[in-house]
Amino acid sequence: ARGAAGAAARGAAGEAQASGVNNYGWDDDNYDYIITNGETFNDRYMIKGRIGKGSFGQVVNAVDLQTKEVAIKIIKSKKPFLMQAKTEIKLLMDLCEKDHDDDNNIGKFILCLSVVHR
C-alpha cells in the first residue's frame, strides 16, 4: 500500500495512516513501508510479521485468507528499487515457467500488487 492509493489497499486492521516521514507517512526514513501486524493488504493478505529486511526492502509473513501462508516482498518506495523489482519479477516468472514439475524448489510467484507512489 503506497501513497494516496495506499488507504484503499489497506484492510480494516490498518486503517490509520502510519506516522512515517516518507511517502505521505506510509514509509520510514529509509523508504521502507511501516508494517503493522494484523493489517490486511488487498482484502486478502493478513500480515503476521516481518521475516527479514534488506537493502531493497523487506519480506513479511502473511496469511492468504483464501488459501495458506505466504511471503510478501515489499519494495522500498523509490524508483530505482521499483525498477530492480520489475527485473526480479520477470526472472522469477521465467524460472517458474521452465520448472513445471517443481524440481528446483523455486519460490512460486503468485501475485504482484503495485500501488504507484509519488
PDB file of C-alpha atoms in Angstrom:
ATOM      1  CA  ALA A   1       0.000   0.000   0.000  1.00  0.00           C
ATOM      2  CA  ARG A   2       1.533   3.232  -1.091  1.00  0.00           C
ATOM      3  CA  GLY A   3       0.666   6.925  -1.259  1.00  0.00           C
ATOM      4  CA  ALA A   4      -2.846   8.206  -1.798  1.00  0.00           C
ATOM      5  CA  ALA A   5      -3.946   4.823  -3.127  1.00  0.00           C
ATOM      6  CA  GLY A   6      -2.500   3.184  -0.029  1.00  0.00           C
ATOM      7  CA  ALA A   7      -5.574   3.774   2.090  1.00  0.00           C
ATOM      8  CA  ALA A   8      -7.705   1.856  -0.402  1.00  0.00           C
ATOM      9  CA  ALA A   9      -5.299  -1.103  -0.417  1.00  0.00           C
ATOM     10  CA  ARG A  10      -5.140  -1.405   3.368  1.00  0.00           C
ATOM     11  CA  GLY A  11      -7.697  -3.532   5.161  1.00  0.00           C
ATOM     12  CA  ALA A  12      -9.610  -2.879   8.377  1.00  0.00           C
ATOM     13  CA  ALA A  13      -6.666  -3.609  10.674  1.00  0.00           C
ATOM     14  CA  GLY A  14      -4.523  -0.940   9.010  1.00  0.00           C
ATOM     15  CA  GLU A  15      -6.969   1.916   8.550  1.00  0.00           C
ATOM     16  CA  ALA A  16      -4.986   4.558  10.412  1.00  0.00           C
ATOM     17  CA  GLN A  17      -2.098   6.038   8.443  1.00  0.00           C
ATOM     18  CA  ALA A  18       1.306   5.350   9.923  1.00  0.00           C
ATOM     19  CA  SER A  19       3.446   8.204  11.185  1.00  0.00           C
ATOM     20  CA  GLY A  20       6.343   7.789   8.790  1.00  0.00           C
ATOM     21  CA  VAL A  21       8.420  10.544   7.244  1.00  0.00           C
ATOM     22  CA  ASN A  22       8.249   9.492   3.565  1.00  0.00           C
ATOM     23  CA  ASN A  23       5.573   8.557   1.033  1.00  0.00           C
ATOM     24  CA  TYR A  24       2.756  10.501   2.692  1.00  0.00           C
ATOM     25  CA  GLY A  25       3.565   8.948   6.075  1.00  0.00           C
ATOM     26  CA  TRP A  26       3.467   5.298   4.966  1.00  0.00           C
ATOM     27  CA  ASP A  27       7.275   4.794   4.940  1.00  0.00           C
ATOM     28  CA  ASP A  28      10.097   5.316   7.424  1.00  0.00           C
ATOM     29  CA  ASP A  29      13.221   7.425   6.852  1.00  0.00           C
ATOM     30  CA  ASN A  30      14.765   4.616   4.730  1.00  0.00           C
ATOM     31  CA  TYR A  31      11.686   4.431   2.438  1.00  0.00           C
ATOM     32  CA  ASP A  32      10.636   1.087   3.946  1.00  0.00           C
ATOM     33  CA  TYR A  33       6.898   0.594   4.364  1.00  0.00           C
ATOM     34  CA  ILE A  34       5.883   0.728   8.037  1.00  0.00           C
ATOM     35  CA  ILE A  35       4.370  -2.682   8.716  1.00  0.00           C
ATOM     36  CA  THR A  36       1.510  -3.157  11.143  1.00  0.00           C
ATOM     37  CA  ASN A  37       0.930  -6.743  12.259  1.00  0.00           C
ATOM     38  CA  GLY A  38      -2.683  -7.709  11.605  1.00  0.00           C
ATOM     39  CA  GLU A  39      -3.207  -5.262   8.747  1.00  0.00           C
ATOM     40  CA  THR A  40      -4.641  -6.665   5.536  1.00  0.00           C
ATOM     41  CA  PHE A  41      -3.420  -5.964   2.001  1.00  0.00           C
ATOM     42  CA  ASN A  42      -5.883  -6.113  -0.872  1.00  0.00           C
ATOM     43  CA  ASP A  43      -8.597  -7.501   1.473  1.00  0.00           C
ATOM     44  CA  ARG A  44      -6.821 -10.852   1.235  1.00  0.00           C
ATOM     45  CA  TYR A  45      -3.357 -10.957   2.822  1.00  0.00           C
ATOM     46  CA  MET A  46      -3.163 -10.501   6.611  1.00  0.00           C
ATOM     47  CA  ILE A  47       0.300  -9.529   7.829  1.00  0.00           C
ATOM     48  CA  LYS A  48       1.704 -11.663  10.667  1.00  0.00           C
ATOM     49  CA  GLY A  49       5.147 -10.084  10.978  1.00  0.00           C
ATOM     50  CA  ARG A  50       8.410  -9.259   9.278  1.00  0.00           C
ATOM     51  CA  ILE A  51      10.652 -12.150   8.234  1.00  0.00           C
ATOM     52  CA  GLY A  52      13.605 -10.091   7.054  1.00  0.00           C
ATOM     53  CA  LYS A  53      14.888  -6.788   5.787  1.00  0.00           C
ATOM     54  CA  GLY A  54      17.459  -5.947   3.140  1.00  0.00           C
ATOM     55  CA  SER A  55      18.752  -3.122   1.002  1.00  0.00           C
ATOM     56  CA  PHE A  56      15.820  -3.321  -1.466  1.00  0.00           C
ATOM     57  CA  GLY A  57      13.000  -3.701   1.040  1.00  0.00           C
ATOM     58  CA  GLN A  58      11.554  -6.269   3.411  1.00  0.00           C
ATOM     59  CA  VAL A  59       9.712  -9.575   3.450  1.00  0.00           C
ATOM     60  CA  VAL A  60       6.708 -10.280   5.637  1.00  0.00           C
ATOM     61  CA  ASN A  61       4.941 -13.466   6.636  1.00  0.00           C
ATOM     62  CA  ALA A  62       1.237 -13.260   5.814  1.00  0.00           C
ATOM     63  CA  VAL A  63      -1.856 -15.407   5.660  1.00  0.00           C
ATOM     64  CA  ASP A  64      -3.691 -15.562   2.348  1.00  0.00           C
ATOM     65  CA  LEU A  65      -7.236 -15.555   3.683  1.00  0.00           C
ATOM     66  CA  GLN A  66      -8.307 -17.684   0.692  1.00  0.00           C
ATOM     67  CA  THR A  67      -5.595 -20.354   0.819  1.00  0.00           C
ATOM     68  CA  LYS A  68      -2.489 -20.562   3.040  1.00  0.00           C
ATOM     69  CA  GLU A  69       0.548 -18.761   4.470  1.00  0.00           C
ATOM     70  CA  VAL A  70       2.612 -16.738   2.021  1.00  0.00           C
ATOM     71  CA  ALA A  71       5.598 -14.419   2.000  1.00  0.00           C
ATOM     72  CA  ILE A  72       5.194 -10.903   0.633  1.00  0.00           C
ATOM     73  CA  LYS A  73       8.136  -8.836  -0.555  1.00  0.00           C
ATOM     74  CA  ILE A  74       7.615  -5.102  -0.053  1.00  0.00           C
ATOM     75  CA  ILE A  75       9.976  -2.950  -2.092  1.00  0.00           C
ATOM     76  CA  LYS A  76      11.223   0.448  -0.915  1.00  0.00           C
ATOM     77  CA  SER A  77       9.272   3.368  -2.362  1.00  0.00           C
ATOM     78  CA  LYS A  78      11.999   4.774  -4.581  1.00  0.00           C
ATOM     79  CA  LYS A  79      12.128   4.368  -8.366  1.00  0.00           C
ATOM     80  CA  PRO A  80      15.499   2.517  -8.615  1.00  0.00           C
ATOM     81  CA  PHE A  81      14.201  -0.184  -6.259  1.00  0.00           C
ATOM     82  CA  LEU A  82      10.966  -0.480  -8.250  1.00  0.00           C
ATOM     83  CA  MET A  83      12.925  -0.948 -11.478  1.00  0.00           C
ATOM     84  CA  GLN A  84      15.059  -3.683  -9.891  1.00  0.00           C
ATOM     85  CA  ALA A  85      11.937  -5.379  -8.517  1.00  0.00           C
ATOM     86  CA  LYS A  86      10.403  -5.485 -12.001  1.00  0.00           C
ATOM     87  CA  THR A  87      13.537  -7.249 -13.272  1.00  0.00           C
ATOM     88  CA  GLU A  88      13.391  -9.700 -10.351  1.00  0.00           C
ATOM     89  CA  ILE A  89       9.707 -10.461 -11.034  1.00  0.00           C
ATOM     90  CA  LYS A  90      10.427 -11.184 -14.702  1.00  0.00           C
ATOM     91  CA  LEU A  91      13.319 -13.504 -13.787  1.00  0.00           C
ATOM     92  CA  LEU A  92      11.226 -15.379 -11.225  1.00  0.00           C
ATOM     93  CA  MET A  93       8.359 -15.791 -13.690  1.00  0.00           C
ATOM     94  CA  ASP A  94      10.773 -17.104 -16.353  1.00  0.00           C
ATOM     95  CA  LEU A  95      12.323 -19.590 -13.907  1.00  0.00           C
ATOM     96  CA  CYS A  96       8.931 -20.821 -12.700  1.00  0.00           C
ATOM     97  CA  GLU A  97       7.730 -21.237 -16.278  1.00  0.00           C
ATOM     98  CA  LYS A  98      10.660 -23.564 -17.013  1.00  0.00           C
ATOM     99  CA  ASP A  99      10.213 -25.638 -13.827  1.00  0.00           C
ATOM    100  CA  HIS A 100       6.773 -27.180 -14.414  1.00  0.00           C
ATOM    101  CA  ASP A 101       7.377 -30.144 -12.076  1.00  0.00           C
ATOM    102  CA  ASP A 102       8.834 -28.041  -9.222  1.00  0.00           C
ATOM    103  CA  ASP A 103      12.107 -29.973  -9.408  1.00  0.00           C
ATOM    104  CA  ASN A 104      14.263 -26.975  -8.462  1.00  0.00           C
ATOM    105  CA  ASN A 105      12.381 -25.648  -5.407  1.00  0.00           C
ATOM    106  CA  ILE A 106      11.935 -22.182  -6.891  1.00  0.00           C
ATOM    107  CA  GLY A 107       9.636 -19.883  -4.928  1.00  0.00           C
ATOM    108  CA  LYS A 108       6.287 -19.528  -6.634  1.00  0.00           C
ATOM    109  CA  PHE A 109       5.174 -16.170  -7.882  1.00  0.00           C
ATOM    110  CA  ILE A 110       1.504 -15.741  -7.046  1.00  0.00           C
ATOM    111  CA  LEU A 111       0.564 -12.118  -7.487  1.00  0.00           C
ATOM    112  CA  CYS A 112       2.113  -8.713  -7.950  1.00  0.00           C
ATOM    113  CA  LEU A 113       0.326  -5.805  -6.282  1.00  0.00           C
ATOM    114  CA  SER A 114       1.621  -2.466  -7.352  1.00  0.00           C
ATOM    115  CA  VAL A 115       0.490   0.834  -5.977  1.00  0.00           C
ATOM    116  CA  VAL A 116       2.192   3.821  -7.547  1.00  0.00           C
ATOM    117  CA  HIS A 117       3.754   6.264  -5.152  1.00  0.00           C
ATOM    118  CA  ARG A 118       4.855   9.825  -5.802  1.00  0.00           C
TER     119      ARG A 118
END
